[in-house]
Amino acid sequence: MSDQENKFENEKVSIIVENKKNCVVELQVTASKELVEDGYKKAIKEVSKEVEIPGFRKGKAPTDMILKKFQPQVEEQFKRKIADIAFIEAEKLCKLPILSNSSRISFDLKEYSKEDGAKLKFSFEIEPTIPTVDPKDFKLEAITKK
């Protein structure tokens, strides 16, 4: 059961933030069609930089040829790029204090398509929130010796 749930939204992502126990936060992210298309273009570009196709310089092969010969690599990179871009947008929008730069951020890409966008779930630890305490709320009682 979540302690607190907040919603954030901009033109690229829609986010539901659930604060779980032990400083764990879960983000339900719905990414827009534009964000997914951007991720697809970046995935193709990244794969094209890594592969060599005879007759073309590295990174200069036509997109159709890259998609034809390296579809599994493009698909895998596509999933990563969607997650990366969506998380960066979510982080900007929510401004959550992530525990550290080396914190593990797990993600689950539930569904994605270039036509409908994507739905993801991120889970990670944040810095603990320290409650504010007003010293005026405390009352001292005198202790008597028996």
mmCIF file of N, CA and C in Angstrom:
data_model
loop_
_atom_site.group_PDB
_atom_site.id
_atom_site.type_symbol
_atom_site.label_atom_id
_atom_site.label_comp_id
_atom_site.label_asym_id
_atom_site.label_seq_id
_atom_site.Cartn_x
_atom_site.Cartn_y
_atom_site.Cartn_z
ATOM 1 N N MET A 1 0.840 -1.184 0.000
ATOM 2 C CA MET A 1 0.000 0.000 0.000
ATOM 3 C C MET A 1 0.880 1.242 0.000
ATOM 4 N N SER A 2 0.531 2.193 -0.792
ATOM 5 C CA SER A 2 1.350 3.399 -0.889
ATOM 6 C C SER A 2 0.951 4.408 0.178
ATOM 7 N N ASP A 3 1.950 5.154 0.634
ATOM 8 C CA ASP A 3 1.713 6.191 1.629
ATOM 9 C C ASP A 3 1.140 7.439 0.977
ATOM 10 N N GLN A 4 1.665 7.766 -0.206
ATOM 11 C CA GLN A 4 1.303 9.024 -0.846
ATOM 12 C C GLN A 4 1.376 8.853 -2.359
ATOM 13 N N GLU A 5 0.455 9.494 -3.066
ATOM 14 C CA GLU A 5 0.442 9.410 -4.527
ATOM 15 C C GLU A 5 0.280 10.815 -5.103
ATOM 16 N N ASN A 6 1.158 11.156 -6.051
ATOM 17 C CA ASN A 6 1.104 12.466 -6.703
ATOM 18 C C ASN A 6 1.066 12.279 -8.210
ATOM 19 N N LYS A 7 0.462 13.237 -8.904
ATOM 20 C CA LYS A 7 0.403 13.180 -10.365
ATOM 21 C C LYS A 7 1.085 14.411 -10.945
ATOM 22 N N PHE A 8 1.855 14.167 -12.008
ATOM 23 C CA PHE A 8 2.532 15.241 -12.733
ATOM 24 C C PHE A 8 2.301 15.008 -14.220
ATOM 25 N N GLU A 9 2.291 16.098 -14.989
ATOM 26 C CA GLU A 9 2.059 15.938 -16.425
ATOM 27 C C GLU A 9 2.650 17.114 -17.195
ATOM 28 N N ASN A 10 3.227 16.810 -18.359
ATOM 29 C CA ASN A 10 3.603 17.842 -19.323
ATOM 30 C C ASN A 10 3.297 17.287 -20.710
ATOM 31 N N GLU A 11 3.753 17.965 -21.764
ATOM 32 C CA GLU A 11 3.399 17.519 -23.122
ATOM 33 C C GLU A 11 4.074 16.212 -23.518
ATOM 34 N N LYS A 12 5.146 15.813 -22.817
ATOM 35 C CA LYS A 12 5.875 14.600 -23.193
ATOM 36 C C LYS A 12 5.523 13.389 -22.345
ATOM 37 N N VAL A 13 5.281 13.591 -21.047
ATOM 38 C CA VAL A 13 5.013 12.467 -20.147
ATOM 39 C C VAL A 13 3.897 12.789 -19.158
ATOM 40 N N SER A 14 3.260 11.720 -18.705
ATOM 41 C CA SER A 14 2.284 11.794 -17.626
ATOM 42 C C SER A 14 2.781 10.826 -16.557
ATOM 43 N N ILE A 15 2.863 11.285 -15.305
ATOM 44 C CA ILE A 15 3.514 10.495 -14.265
ATOM 45 C C ILE A 15 2.629 10.382 -13.033
ATOM 46 N N ILE A 16 2.585 9.187 -12.469
ATOM 47 C CA ILE A 16 1.976 8.966 -11.160
ATOM 48 C C ILE A 16 3.103 8.505 -10.249
ATOM 49 N N VAL A 17 3.333 9.248 -9.167
ATOM 50 C CA VAL A 17 4.412 8.949 -8.227
ATOM 51 C C VAL A 17 3.804 8.296 -6.994
ATOM 52 N N GLU A 18 4.292 7.099 -6.655
ATOM 53 C CA GLU A 18 3.848 6.406 -5.449
ATOM 54 C C GLU A 18 5.024 6.264 -4.503
ATOM 55 N N ASN A 19 4.882 6.811 -3.303
ATOM 56 C CA ASN A 19 5.917 6.654 -2.283
ATOM 57 C C ASN A 19 5.641 5.367 -1.521
ATOM 58 N N LYS A 20 6.562 4.431 -1.608
ATOM 59 C CA LYS A 20 6.441 3.147 -0.922
ATOM 60 C C LYS A 20 7.211 3.203 0.389
ATOM 61 N N LYS A 21 7.270 2.084 1.073
ATOM 62 C CA LYS A 21 8.024 2.000 2.327
ATOM 63 C C LYS A 21 9.519 2.020 2.053
ATOM 64 N N ASN A 22 10.289 2.353 3.078
ATOM 65 C CA ASN A 22 11.759 2.347 3.031
ATOM 66 C C ASN A 22 12.332 3.258 1.950
ATOM 67 N N CYS A 23 11.762 4.421 1.780
ATOM 68 C CA CYS A 23 12.253 5.447 0.840
ATOM 69 C C CYS A 23 12.249 4.993 -0.619
ATOM 70 N N VAL A 24 11.444 4.026 -0.959
ATOM 71 C CA VAL A 24 11.350 3.556 -2.342
ATOM 72 C C VAL A 24 10.214 4.310 -3.028
ATOM 73 N N VAL A 25 10.490 4.752 -4.243
ATOM 74 C CA VAL A 25 9.493 5.471 -5.039
ATOM 75 C C VAL A 25 9.236 4.687 -6.312
ATOM 76 N N GLU A 26 7.977 4.639 -6.703
ATOM 77 C CA GLU A 26 7.593 3.968 -7.941
ATOM 78 C C GLU A 26 6.928 5.001 -8.842
ATOM 79 N N LEU A 27 7.414 5.097 -10.069
ATOM 80 C CA LEU A 27 6.844 6.027 -11.041
ATOM 81 C C LEU A 27 6.114 5.242 -12.124
ATOM 82 N N GLN A 28 4.849 5.552 -12.338
ATOM 83 C CA GLN A 28 4.089 5.000 -13.457
ATOM 84 C C GLN A 28 4.115 6.084 -14.530
ATOM 85 N N VAL A 29 4.842 5.835 -15.608
ATOM 86 C CA VAL A 29 5.052 6.857 -16.631
ATOM 87 C C VAL A 29 4.343 6.470 -17.926
ATOM 88 N N THR A 30 3.600 7.405 -18.475
ATOM 89 C CA THR A 30 3.009 7.243 -19.800
ATOM 90 C C THR A 30 3.709 8.251 -20.704
ATOM 91 N N ALA A 31 4.460 7.736 -21.666
ATOM 92 C CA ALA A 31 5.242 8.586 -22.571
ATOM 93 C C ALA A 31 4.433 8.890 -23.828
ATOM 94 N N SER A 32 4.605 10.086 -24.344
ATOM 95 C CA SER A 32 3.874 10.513 -25.537
ATOM 96 C C SER A 32 4.434 9.858 -26.799
ATOM 97 N N LYS A 33 3.652 9.955 -27.851
ATOM 98 C CA LYS A 33 4.051 9.439 -29.163
ATOM 99 C C LYS A 33 5.337 10.120 -29.637
ATOM 100 N N GLU A 34 5.454 11.426 -29.403
ATOM 101 C CA GLU A 34 6.629 12.186 -29.840
ATOM 102 C C GLU A 34 7.895 11.711 -29.127
ATOM 103 N N LEU A 35 7.784 11.437 -27.829
ATOM 104 C CA LEU A 35 8.930 10.959 -27.063
ATOM 105 C C LEU A 35 9.396 9.595 -27.582
ATOM 106 N N VAL A 36 8.445 8.727 -27.891
ATOM 107 C CA VAL A 36 8.772 7.395 -28.408
ATOM 108 C C VAL A 36 9.414 7.502 -29.789
ATOM 109 N N GLU A 37 8.891 8.370 -30.648
ATOM 110 C CA GLU A 37 9.489 8.564 -31.974
ATOM 111 C C GLU A 37 10.913 9.094 -31.858
ATOM 112 N N ASP A 38 11.131 10.002 -30.927
ATOM 113 C CA ASP A 38 12.468 10.544 -30.679
ATOM 114 C C ASP A 38 13.414 9.423 -30.231
ATOM 115 N N GLY A 39 12.927 8.555 -29.357
ATOM 116 C CA GLY A 39 13.725 7.412 -28.900
ATOM 117 C C GLY A 39 14.067 6.468 -30.040
ATOM 118 N N TYR A 40 13.123 6.275 -30.957
ATOM 119 C CA TYR A 40 13.353 5.385 -32.101
ATOM 120 C C TYR A 40 14.441 5.945 -33.012
ATOM 121 N N LYS A 41 14.373 7.247 -33.278
ATOM 122 C CA LYS A 41 15.393 7.881 -34.128
ATOM 123 C C LYS A 41 16.770 7.789 -33.483
ATOM 124 N N LYS A 42 16.825 8.035 -32.180
ATOM 125 C CA LYS A 42 18.105 7.961 -31.468
ATOM 126 C C LYS A 42 18.643 6.532 -31.435
ATOM 127 N N ALA A 43 17.757 5.546 -31.323
ATOM 128 C CA ALA A 43 18.180 4.143 -31.317
ATOM 129 C C ALA A 43 18.793 3.760 -32.660
ATOM 130 N N ILE A 44 18.158 4.158 -33.752
ATOM 131 C CA ILE A 44 18.690 3.866 -35.090
ATOM 132 C C ILE A 44 20.042 4.535 -35.268
ATOM 133 N N LYS A 45 20.145 5.784 -34.844
ATOM 134 C CA LYS A 45 21.400 6.523 -34.982
ATOM 135 C C LYS A 45 22.519 5.850 -34.185
ATOM 136 N N GLU A 46 22.200 5.406 -32.973
ATOM 137 C CA GLU A 46 23.213 4.768 -32.131
ATOM 138 C C GLU A 46 23.663 3.427 -32.714
ATOM 139 N N VAL A 47 22.718 2.638 -33.212
ATOM 140 C CA VAL A 47 23.082 1.353 -33.826
ATOM 141 C C VAL A 47 23.901 1.597 -35.083
ATOM 142 N N SER A 48 23.543 2.608 -35.866
ATOM 143 C CA SER A 48 24.292 2.885 -37.103
ATOM 144 C C SER A 48 25.735 3.285 -36.807
ATOM 145 N N LYS A 49 25.981 3.913 -35.659
ATOM 146 C CA LYS A 49 27.345 4.285 -35.283
ATOM 147 C C LYS A 49 28.179 3.067 -34.892
ATOM 148 N N GLU A 50 27.515 2.013 -34.418
ATOM 149 C CA GLU A 50 28.221 0.827 -33.931
ATOM 150 C C GLU A 50 28.493 -0.214 -35.014
ATOM 151 N N VAL A 51 27.651 -0.286 -36.031
ATOM 152 C CA VAL A 51 27.762 -1.357 -37.027
ATOM 153 C C VAL A 51 28.496 -0.885 -38.281
ATOM 154 N N GLU A 52 29.052 -1.867 -38.983
ATOM 155 C CA GLU A 52 29.724 -1.578 -40.251
ATOM 156 C C GLU A 52 29.008 -2.321 -41.369
ATOM 157 N N ILE A 53 28.649 -1.596 -42.400
ATOM 158 C CA ILE A 53 28.022 -2.183 -43.579
ATOM 159 C C ILE A 53 28.943 -1.889 -44.748
ATOM 160 N N PRO A 54 29.328 -2.939 -45.493
ATOM 161 C CA PRO A 54 30.238 -2.726 -46.623
ATOM 162 C C PRO A 54 29.683 -1.691 -47.609
ATOM 163 N N GLY A 55 30.566 -0.788 -48.021
ATOM 164 C CA GLY A 55 30.186 0.247 -48.979
ATOM 165 C C GLY A 55 29.777 1.555 -48.322
ATOM 166 N N PHE A 56 29.690 1.553 -46.986
ATOM 167 C CA PHE A 56 29.288 2.764 -46.263
ATOM 168 C C PHE A 56 30.249 3.023 -45.116
ATOM 169 N N ARG A 57 30.484 4.301 -44.853
ATOM 170 C CA ARG A 57 31.292 4.653 -43.684
ATOM 171 C C ARG A 57 30.467 4.389 -42.429
ATOM 172 N N LYS A 58 31.177 4.203 -41.329
ATOM 173 C CA LYS A 58 30.509 3.938 -40.061
ATOM 174 C C LYS A 58 29.569 5.098 -39.724
ATOM 175 N N GLY A 59 28.306 4.764 -39.445
ATOM 176 C CA GLY A 59 27.328 5.785 -39.095
ATOM 177 C C GLY A 59 26.653 6.443 -40.277
ATOM 178 N N LYS A 60 27.004 6.055 -41.511
ATOM 179 C CA LYS A 60 26.454 6.710 -42.704
ATOM 180 C C LYS A 60 25.561 5.797 -43.548
ATOM 181 N N ALA A 61 25.284 4.585 -43.066
ATOM 182 C CA ALA A 61 24.441 3.656 -43.824
ATOM 183 C C ALA A 61 22.987 4.140 -43.804
ATOM 184 N N PRO A 62 22.223 3.840 -44.864
ATOM 185 C CA PRO A 62 20.812 4.244 -44.912
ATOM 186 C C PRO A 62 19.995 3.556 -43.810
ATOM 187 N N THR A 63 19.017 4.259 -43.318
ATOM 188 C CA THR A 63 18.163 3.752 -42.239
ATOM 189 C C THR A 63 17.490 2.440 -42.620
ATOM 190 N N ASP A 64 16.989 2.342 -43.860
ATOM 191 C CA ASP A 64 16.309 1.118 -44.302
ATOM 192 C C ASP A 64 17.223 -0.092 -44.200
ATOM 193 N N MET A 65 18.477 0.080 -44.589
ATOM 194 C CA MET A 65 19.435 -1.019 -44.560
ATOM 195 C C MET A 65 19.761 -1.422 -43.115
ATOM 196 N N ILE A 66 19.884 -0.448 -42.252
ATOM 197 C CA ILE A 66 20.161 -0.741 -40.837
ATOM 198 C C ILE A 66 18.993 -1.509 -40.231
ATOM 199 N N LEU A 67 17.773 -1.060 -40.524
ATOM 200 C CA LEU A 67 16.592 -1.736 -39.989
ATOM 201 C C LEU A 67 16.461 -3.154 -40.524
ATOM 202 N N LYS A 68 16.846 -3.340 -41.776
ATOM 203 C CA LYS A 68 16.736 -4.657 -42.401
ATOM 204 C C LYS A 68 17.741 -5.646 -41.808
ATOM 205 N N LYS A 69 18.981 -5.206 -41.612
ATOM 206 C CA LYS A 69 20.042 -6.114 -41.172
ATOM 207 C C LYS A 69 20.188 -6.209 -39.654
ATOM 208 N N PHE A 70 19.800 -5.168 -38.943
ATOM 209 C CA PHE A 70 20.068 -5.126 -37.504
ATOM 210 C C PHE A 70 18.813 -4.819 -36.686
ATOM 211 N N GLN A 71 17.681 -5.370 -37.088
ATOM 212 C CA GLN A 71 16.412 -5.101 -36.398
ATOM 213 C C GLN A 71 16.440 -5.461 -34.904
ATOM 214 N N PRO A 72 16.980 -6.629 -34.505
ATOM 215 C CA PRO A 72 16.999 -6.953 -33.064
ATOM 216 C C PRO A 72 17.807 -5.947 -32.235
ATOM 217 N N GLN A 73 18.948 -5.504 -32.772
ATOM 218 C CA GLN A 73 19.766 -4.528 -32.052
ATOM 219 C C GLN A 73 19.044 -3.177 -31.942
ATOM 220 N N VAL A 74 18.378 -2.783 -33.030
ATOM 221 C CA VAL A 74 17.631 -1.521 -33.023
ATOM 222 C C VAL A 74 16.497 -1.608 -32.001
ATOM 223 N N GLU A 75 15.806 -2.730 -31.966
ATOM 224 C CA GLU A 75 14.682 -2.920 -31.039
ATOM 225 C C GLU A 75 15.141 -2.846 -29.579
ATOM 226 N N GLU A 76 16.252 -3.509 -29.278
ATOM 227 C CA GLU A 76 16.801 -3.486 -27.918
ATOM 228 C C GLU A 76 17.232 -2.072 -27.526
ATOM 229 N N GLN A 77 17.907 -1.398 -28.431
ATOM 230 C CA GLN A 77 18.353 -0.024 -28.175
ATOM 231 C C GLN A 77 17.146 0.914 -28.044
ATOM 232 N N PHE A 78 16.104 0.642 -28.819
ATOM 233 C CA PHE A 78 14.868 1.423 -28.789
ATOM 234 C C PHE A 78 14.244 1.373 -27.394
ATOM 235 N N LYS A 79 14.177 0.188 -26.812
ATOM 236 C CA LYS A 79 13.612 0.029 -25.465
ATOM 237 C C LYS A 79 14.421 0.822 -24.440
ATOM 238 N N ARG A 80 15.738 0.737 -24.551
ATOM 239 C CA ARG A 80 16.599 1.467 -23.607
ATOM 240 C C ARG A 80 16.433 2.978 -23.756
ATOM 241 N N LYS A 81 16.371 3.431 -25.006
ATOM 242 C CA LYS A 81 16.248 4.873 -25.254
ATOM 243 C C LYS A 81 14.918 5.421 -24.733
ATOM 244 N N ILE A 82 13.840 4.662 -24.923
ATOM 245 C CA ILE A 82 12.541 5.094 -24.392
ATOM 246 C C ILE A 82 12.648 5.258 -22.880
ATOM 247 N N ALA A 83 13.225 4.254 -22.219
ATOM 248 C CA ALA A 83 13.359 4.302 -20.762
ATOM 249 C C ALA A 83 14.235 5.475 -20.328
ATOM 250 N N ASP A 84 15.364 5.676 -21.010
ATOM 251 C CA ASP A 84 16.274 6.769 -20.648
ATOM 252 C C ASP A 84 15.601 8.135 -20.792
ATOM 253 N N ILE A 85 14.996 8.353 -21.943
ATOM 254 C CA ILE A 85 14.378 9.658 -22.210
ATOM 255 C C ILE A 85 13.193 9.895 -21.267
ATOM 256 N N ALA A 86 12.368 8.861 -21.065
ATOM 257 C CA ALA A 86 11.207 9.004 -20.180
ATOM 258 C C ALA A 86 11.644 9.281 -18.744
ATOM 259 N N PHE A 87 12.710 8.612 -18.288
ATOM 260 C CA PHE A 87 13.173 8.836 -16.914
ATOM 261 C C PHE A 87 13.736 10.246 -16.746
ATOM 262 N N ILE A 88 14.482 10.712 -17.728
ATOM 263 C CA ILE A 88 15.036 12.071 -17.655
ATOM 264 C C ILE A 88 13.900 13.101 -17.586
ATOM 265 N N GLU A 89 12.876 12.918 -18.410
ATOM 266 C CA GLU A 89 11.721 13.825 -18.386
ATOM 267 C C GLU A 89 10.994 13.750 -17.046
ATOM 268 N N ALA A 90 10.817 12.526 -16.532
ATOM 269 C CA ALA A 90 10.130 12.345 -15.250
ATOM 270 C C ALA A 90 10.914 12.988 -14.113
ATOM 271 N N GLU A 91 12.224 12.840 -14.154
ATOM 272 C CA GLU A 91 13.077 13.417 -13.113
ATOM 273 C C GLU A 91 12.995 14.951 -13.128
ATOM 274 N N LYS A 92 12.989 15.535 -14.333
ATOM 275 C CA LYS A 92 12.864 16.995 -14.453
ATOM 276 C C LYS A 92 11.527 17.479 -13.895
ATOM 277 N N LEU A 93 10.479 16.743 -14.204
ATOM 278 C CA LEU A 93 9.129 17.148 -13.830
ATOM 279 C C LEU A 93 8.850 16.956 -12.337
ATOM 280 N N CYS A 94 9.260 15.822 -11.785
ATOM 281 C CA CYS A 94 8.954 15.495 -10.381
ATOM 282 C C CYS A 94 9.947 16.080 -9.391
ATOM 283 N N LYS A 95 11.180 16.295 -9.834
ATOM 284 C CA LYS A 95 12.252 16.807 -8.971
ATOM 285 C C LYS A 95 12.425 15.966 -7.707
ATOM 286 N N LEU A 96 12.515 14.649 -7.889
ATOM 287 C CA LEU A 96 12.718 13.743 -6.758
ATOM 288 C C LEU A 96 14.202 13.637 -6.422
ATOM 289 N N PRO A 97 14.561 13.690 -5.142
ATOM 290 C CA PRO A 97 15.978 13.579 -4.755
ATOM 291 C C PRO A 97 16.435 12.117 -4.743
ATOM 292 N N ILE A 98 17.025 11.662 -5.831
ATOM 293 C CA ILE A 98 17.506 10.281 -5.924
ATOM 294 C C ILE A 98 18.615 10.092 -4.904
ATOM 295 N N LEU A 99 18.656 8.916 -4.278
ATOM 296 C CA LEU A 99 19.578 8.652 -3.178
ATOM 297 C C LEU A 99 21.021 8.967 -3.529
ATOM 298 N N SER A 100 21.522 8.446 -4.655
ATOM 299 C CA SER A 100 22.879 8.763 -5.107
ATOM 300 C C SER A 100 22.961 8.516 -6.608
ATOM 301 N N ASN A 101 24.043 8.980 -7.217
ATOM 302 C CA ASN A 101 24.213 8.781 -8.661
ATOM 303 C C ASN A 101 24.370 7.313 -9.015
ATOM 304 N N SER A 102 24.825 6.509 -8.053
ATOM 305 C CA SER A 102 25.027 5.086 -8.326
ATOM 306 C C SER A 102 23.826 4.246 -7.891
ATOM 307 N N SER A 103 22.726 4.882 -7.529
ATOM 308 C CA SER A 103 21.527 4.150 -7.116
ATOM 309 C C SER A 103 20.990 3.314 -8.268
ATOM 310 N N ARG A 104 20.485 2.159 -7.916
ATOM 311 C CA ARG A 104 19.920 1.270 -8.931
ATOM 312 C C ARG A 104 18.498 1.731 -9.257
ATOM 313 N N ILE A 105 18.251 1.905 -10.537
ATOM 314 C CA ILE A 105 16.927 2.299 -11.006
ATOM 315 C C ILE A 105 16.423 1.172 -11.892
ATOM 316 N N SER A 106 15.384 0.482 -11.436
ATOM 317 C CA SER A 106 14.849 -0.607 -12.248
ATOM 318 C C SER A 106 13.647 -0.084 -13.037
ATOM 319 N N PHE A 107 13.486 -0.633 -14.240
ATOM 320 C CA PHE A 107 12.344 -0.210 -15.048
ATOM 321 C C PHE A 107 11.705 -1.410 -15.716
ATOM 322 N N ASP A 108 10.422 -1.260 -15.968
ATOM 323 C CA ASP A 108 9.642 -2.282 -16.647
ATOM 324 C C ASP A 108 8.884 -1.577 -17.767
ATOM 325 N N LEU A 109 9.231 -1.924 -19.002
ATOM 326 C CA LEU A 109 8.559 -1.346 -20.162
ATOM 327 C C LEU A 109 7.342 -2.215 -20.446
ATOM 328 N N LYS A 110 6.179 -1.758 -20.009
ATOM 329 C CA LYS A 110 4.967 -2.566 -20.102
ATOM 330 C C LYS A 110 4.470 -2.688 -21.538
ATOM 331 N N GLU A 111 4.379 -1.562 -22.224
ATOM 332 C CA GLU A 111 3.955 -1.578 -23.628
ATOM 333 C C GLU A 111 4.505 -0.351 -24.334
ATOM 334 N N TYR A 112 4.724 -0.500 -25.628
ATOM 335 C CA TYR A 112 5.240 0.624 -26.401
ATOM 336 C C TYR A 112 4.909 0.438 -27.871
ATOM 337 N N SER A 113 4.661 1.545 -28.536
ATOM 338 C CA SER A 113 4.483 1.557 -29.985
ATOM 339 C C SER A 113 4.711 2.987 -30.458
ATOM 340 N N LYS A 114 5.136 3.111 -31.692
ATOM 341 C CA LYS A 114 5.402 4.443 -32.242
ATOM 342 C C LYS A 114 4.107 5.234 -32.439
ATOM 343 N N GLU A 115 2.977 4.546 -32.525
ATOM 344 C CA GLU A 115 1.695 5.211 -32.739
ATOM 345 C C GLU A 115 1.047 5.676 -31.433
ATOM 346 N N ASP A 116 1.180 4.864 -30.367
ATOM 347 C CA ASP A 116 0.455 5.138 -29.120
ATOM 348 C C ASP A 116 1.309 5.648 -27.970
ATOM 349 N N GLY A 117 2.617 5.612 -28.100
ATOM 350 C CA GLY A 117 3.486 6.007 -26.992
ATOM 351 C C GLY A 117 3.924 4.786 -26.198
ATOM 352 N N ALA A 118 4.241 4.985 -24.918
ATOM 353 C CA ALA A 118 4.742 3.881 -24.099
ATOM 354 C C ALA A 118 4.268 4.021 -22.662
ATOM 355 N N LYS A 119 4.220 2.876 -21.973
ATOM 356 C CA LYS A 119 3.897 2.846 -20.543
ATOM 357 C C LYS A 119 5.034 2.129 -19.840
ATOM 358 N N LEU A 120 5.603 2.804 -18.838
ATOM 359 C CA LEU A 120 6.741 2.262 -18.110
ATOM 360 C C LEU A 120 6.509 2.368 -16.613
ATOM 361 N N LYS A 121 7.268 1.559 -15.877
ATOM 362 C CA LYS A 121 7.255 1.649 -14.422
ATOM 363 C C LYS A 121 8.699 1.691 -13.949
ATOM 364 N N PHE A 122 9.065 2.736 -13.225
ATOM 365 C CA PHE A 122 10.402 2.880 -12.656
ATOM 366 C C PHE A 122 10.309 2.704 -11.150
ATOM 367 N N SER A 123 11.356 2.125 -10.569
ATOM 368 C CA SER A 123 11.413 1.960 -9.123
ATOM 369 C C SER A 123 12.831 2.267 -8.659
ATOM 370 N N PHE A 124 12.962 3.115 -7.632
ATOM 371 C CA PHE A 124 14.284 3.491 -7.131
ATOM 372 C C PHE A 124 14.153 4.084 -5.730
ATOM 373 N N GLU A 125 15.300 4.247 -5.063
ATOM 374 C CA GLU A 125 15.322 4.815 -3.722
ATOM 375 C C GLU A 125 15.590 6.316 -3.785
ATOM 376 N N ILE A 126 14.950 7.041 -2.891
ATOM 377 C CA ILE A 126 15.196 8.478 -2.786
ATOM 378 C C ILE A 126 15.744 8.793 -1.395
ATOM 379 N N GLU A 127 16.207 10.018 -1.247
ATOM 380 C CA GLU A 127 16.689 10.459 0.061
ATOM 381 C C GLU A 127 15.516 10.467 1.037
ATOM 382 N N PRO A 128 15.758 10.072 2.286
ATOM 383 C CA PRO A 128 14.655 10.066 3.252
ATOM 384 C C PRO A 128 14.173 11.486 3.554
ATOM 385 N N THR A 129 12.894 11.604 3.804
ATOM 386 C CA THR A 129 12.345 12.900 4.192
ATOM 387 C C THR A 129 12.317 12.959 5.718
ATOM 388 N N ILE A 130 12.873 14.001 6.247
ATOM 389 C CA ILE A 130 12.960 14.150 7.694
ATOM 390 C C ILE A 130 11.820 15.054 8.140
ATOM 391 N N PRO A 131 11.005 14.571 9.062
ATOM 392 C CA PRO A 131 9.877 15.396 9.497
ATOM 393 C C PRO A 131 10.358 16.613 10.289
ATOM 394 N N THR A 132 9.641 17.691 10.154
ATOM 395 C CA THR A 132 9.990 18.887 10.921
ATOM 396 C C THR A 132 9.339 18.789 12.299
ATOM 397 N N VAL A 133 10.109 19.123 13.307
ATOM 398 C CA VAL A 133 9.631 19.037 14.682
ATOM 399 C C VAL A 133 9.732 20.420 15.306
ATOM 400 N N ASP A 134 8.647 20.851 15.906
ATOM 401 C CA ASP A 134 8.639 22.143 16.588
ATOM 402 C C ASP A 134 8.895 21.896 18.073
ATOM 403 N N PRO A 135 9.992 22.408 18.616
ATOM 404 C CA PRO A 135 10.309 22.163 20.027
ATOM 405 C C PRO A 135 9.255 22.722 20.984
ATOM 406 N N LYS A 136 8.466 23.667 20.531
ATOM 407 C CA LYS A 136 7.429 24.244 21.393
ATOM 408 C C LYS A 136 6.295 23.255 21.665
ATOM 409 N N ASP A 137 6.203 22.232 20.832
ATOM 410 C CA ASP A 137 5.156 21.232 21.020
ATOM 411 C C ASP A 137 5.458 20.275 22.171
ATOM 412 N N PHE A 138 6.695 20.235 22.623
ATOM 413 C CA PHE A 138 7.081 19.329 23.703
ATOM 414 C C PHE A 138 6.947 20.033 25.049
ATOM 415 N N LYS A 139 6.490 19.287 26.029
ATOM 416 C CA LYS A 139 6.359 19.837 27.377
ATOM 417 C C LYS A 139 7.226 19.014 28.315
ATOM 418 N N LEU A 140 7.963 19.702 29.148
ATOM 419 C CA LEU A 140 8.815 19.038 30.126
ATOM 420 C C LEU A 140 8.047 18.846 31.421
ATOM 421 N N GLU A 141 8.249 17.698 31.997
ATOM 422 C CA GLU A 141 7.626 17.423 33.284
ATOM 423 C C GLU A 141 8.726 17.286 34.320
ATOM 424 N N ALA A 142 8.504 17.863 35.438
ATOM 425 C CA ALA A 142 9.492 17.780 36.514
ATOM 426 C C ALA A 142 9.502 16.368 37.085
ATOM 427 N N ILE A 143 10.709 15.884 37.352
ATOM 428 C CA ILE A 143 10.856 14.546 37.918
ATOM 429 C C ILE A 143 11.124 14.715 39.414
ATOM 430 N N THR A 144 10.333 14.043 40.183
ATOM 431 C CA THR A 144 10.525 14.125 41.637
ATOM 432 C C THR A 144 11.236 12.881 42.131
ATOM 433 N N LYS A 145 12.126 13.075 43.070
ATOM 434 C CA LYS A 145 12.895 11.976 43.641
ATOM 435 C C LYS A 145 12.048 11.300 44.703
ATOM 436 N N LYS A 146 12.017 9.988 44.692
ATOM 437 C CA LYS A 146 11.205 9.245 45.652
ATOM 438 C C LYS A 146 12.006 8.794 46.829
#
